Amino acid sequence: MTRLSGAVRAVVAALVTLMTMSTAATTARADADPVAPADFVALRTVDPTILQEMRYFTPHNFVGERVDGYRRPICILTRPAAEALHRAQRTLLSRGYTLKVYDCYRPQRAVDHFVRWAEDLGDRTTKAEFYPNVDKTRLFADGYIAEKSGHSRGSTVDLTIVKLPAVPTRPYVPGEPLVPCYAPREERFPDNSIDMGTGFDCFDTLAHTLDPRVQGAQRANRLLLKGTLEGHGFVNLAEEWWHYTFRPEPHPDTYFDFPVSARSLARGH
């Protein structure tokens, strides 16, 4: 019994040592992560009324899995961009609408994940929804994927408008049938956004903000988003109705790589 107890104690001691080493390694990796500059903030601290549906924290995106660098489903932006969104939100609230963000600051490691996915031509899991009419070999040439993103500079945001009172959007169930992002609203994946003619991250020319084929209420909705944000200092990317950048950017030439997490904003930890 004495020998057995000694052996057990040795095993327990070894396990404790391994756990300690693992915890230390994890802590070291976390401490090694860069943190955000002082002028980056969580959007909720500036305007808690803006809805957040952070798609790259979930598997419902064109990659089909949570994207590298998204450790929490929070929107991080430079303070000037966040404050400008707050002003735009006040304009929309007065008309019975609210903003909803899909993506804000995006670390470079997430962009690198996009690039790896685009280079894997055998992975077409999400094609039926996000790029049904585009061959994956064309994603770089057609400008849908790039090695750098303005989002990594911290003042670019992907967003839409939701009519109040907001109806919750049901969660995506991995493996469920996918519907083209340009299908009629009642057929594509449900989103509580007003109808913009396509879903978010639709790799198709129909997603171009002023595509002439998009008319009626869909065009009016895009123009409502465009007019509101441009009135508060944002500039639209013509190829994506959801993509806006606040100008002037505080960091026009810097691509950051700190993770999307509360810890990244806890300076001096």
mmCIF file of N, CA, C and O in Angstrom, residues 41-50 78-79 81-86:
data_model
loop_
_atom_site.group_PDB
_atom_site.id
_atom_site.type_symbol
_atom_site.label_atom_id
_atom_site.label_comp_id
_atom_site.label_asym_id
_atom_site.label_seq_id
_atom_site.Cartn_x
_atom_site.Cartn_y
_atom_site.Cartn_z
ATOM 1 N N VAL A 41 -11.636 51.869 -28.397
ATOM 2 C CA VAL A 41 -12.644 51.664 -27.355
ATOM 3 C C VAL A 41 -13.616 50.563 -27.775
ATOM 4 O O VAL A 41 -13.745 50.249 -28.960
ATOM 5 N N ALA A 42 -14.292 50.000 -26.794
ATOM 6 C CA ALA A 42 -15.415 49.117 -27.080
ATOM 7 C C ALA A 42 -16.612 49.996 -27.432
ATOM 8 O O ALA A 42 -16.927 50.954 -26.708
ATOM 9 N N LEU A 43 -17.275 49.712 -28.535
ATOM 10 C CA LEU A 43 -18.395 50.539 -28.976
ATOM 11 C C LEU A 43 -19.458 50.658 -27.897
ATOM 12 O O LEU A 43 -20.070 51.721 -27.738
ATOM 13 N N ARG A 44 -19.689 49.589 -27.130
ATOM 14 C CA ARG A 44 -20.742 49.624 -26.110
ATOM 15 C C ARG A 44 -20.497 50.704 -25.063
ATOM 16 O O ARG A 44 -21.450 51.200 -24.449
ATOM 17 N N THR A 45 -19.237 51.070 -24.836
ATOM 18 C CA THR A 45 -18.960 52.110 -23.850
ATOM 19 C C THR A 45 -19.296 53.496 -24.384
ATOM 20 O O THR A 45 -19.420 54.445 -23.604
ATOM 21 N N VAL A 46 -19.419 53.617 -25.689
ATOM 22 C CA VAL A 46 -19.768 54.895 -26.309
ATOM 23 C C VAL A 46 -21.252 54.955 -26.646
ATOM 24 O O VAL A 46 -21.908 55.986 -26.453
ATOM 25 N N ASP A 47 -21.801 53.843 -27.139
ATOM 26 C CA ASP A 47 -23.225 53.766 -27.453
ATOM 27 C C ASP A 47 -23.728 52.340 -27.253
ATOM 28 O O ASP A 47 -23.566 51.486 -28.139
ATOM 29 N N PRO A 48 -24.337 52.059 -26.110
ATOM 30 C CA PRO A 48 -24.829 50.695 -25.838
ATOM 31 C C PRO A 48 -26.106 50.350 -26.599
ATOM 32 O O PRO A 48 -26.545 49.200 -26.548
ATOM 33 N N THR A 49 -26.694 51.318 -27.302
ATOM 34 C CA THR A 49 -27.957 51.048 -28.011
ATOM 35 C C THR A 49 -27.731 50.442 -29.391
ATOM 36 O O THR A 49 -28.671 49.875 -29.977
ATOM 37 N N ILE A 50 -26.537 50.547 -29.937
ATOM 38 C CA ILE A 50 -26.258 49.984 -31.262
ATOM 39 C C ILE A 50 -26.175 48.465 -31.143
ATOM 40 O O ILE A 50 -25.436 47.932 -30.314
ATOM 41 N N THR A 78 -11.740 52.839 -33.192
ATOM 42 C CA THR A 78 -11.105 54.047 -32.681
ATOM 43 C C THR A 78 -12.210 54.928 -32.100
ATOM 44 O O THR A 78 -13.362 54.886 -32.537
ATOM 45 N N ARG A 79 -11.851 55.707 -31.092
ATOM 46 C CA ARG A 79 -12.875 56.542 -30.445
ATOM 47 C C ARG A 79 -13.557 57.508 -31.425
ATOM 48 O O ARG A 79 -14.782 57.652 -31.384
ATOM 49 N N ALA A 81 -14.262 57.108 -34.555
ATOM 50 C CA ALA A 81 -15.230 56.350 -35.343
ATOM 51 C C ALA A 81 -16.419 55.948 -34.487
ATOM 52 O O ALA A 81 -17.584 56.025 -34.930
ATOM 53 N N ALA A 82 -16.176 55.527 -33.253
ATOM 54 C CA ALA A 82 -17.260 55.131 -32.361
ATOM 55 C C ALA A 82 -18.164 56.313 -32.041
ATOM 56 O O ALA A 82 -19.400 56.183 -32.014
ATOM 57 N N GLU A 83 -17.581 57.459 -31.804
ATOM 58 C CA GLU A 83 -18.383 58.639 -31.482
ATOM 59 C C GLU A 83 -19.192 59.107 -32.689
ATOM 60 O O GLU A 83 -20.335 59.572 -32.544
ATOM 61 N N ALA A 84 -18.628 58.964 -33.882
ATOM 62 C CA ALA A 84 -19.377 59.307 -35.096
ATOM 63 C C ALA A 84 -20.544 58.347 -35.288
ATOM 64 O O ALA A 84 -21.644 58.757 -35.693
ATOM 65 N N LEU A 85 -20.336 57.059 -34.993
ATOM 66 C CA LEU A 85 -21.452 56.098 -35.053
ATOM 67 C C LEU A 85 -22.530 56.464 -34.056
ATOM 68 O O LEU A 85 -23.725 56.311 -34.333
ATOM 69 N N HIS A 86 -22.128 56.911 -32.894
ATOM 70 C CA HIS A 86 -23.102 57.336 -31.883
ATOM 71 C C HIS A 86 -23.976 58.467 -32.421
ATOM 72 O O HIS A 86 -25.201 58.464 -32.239
#
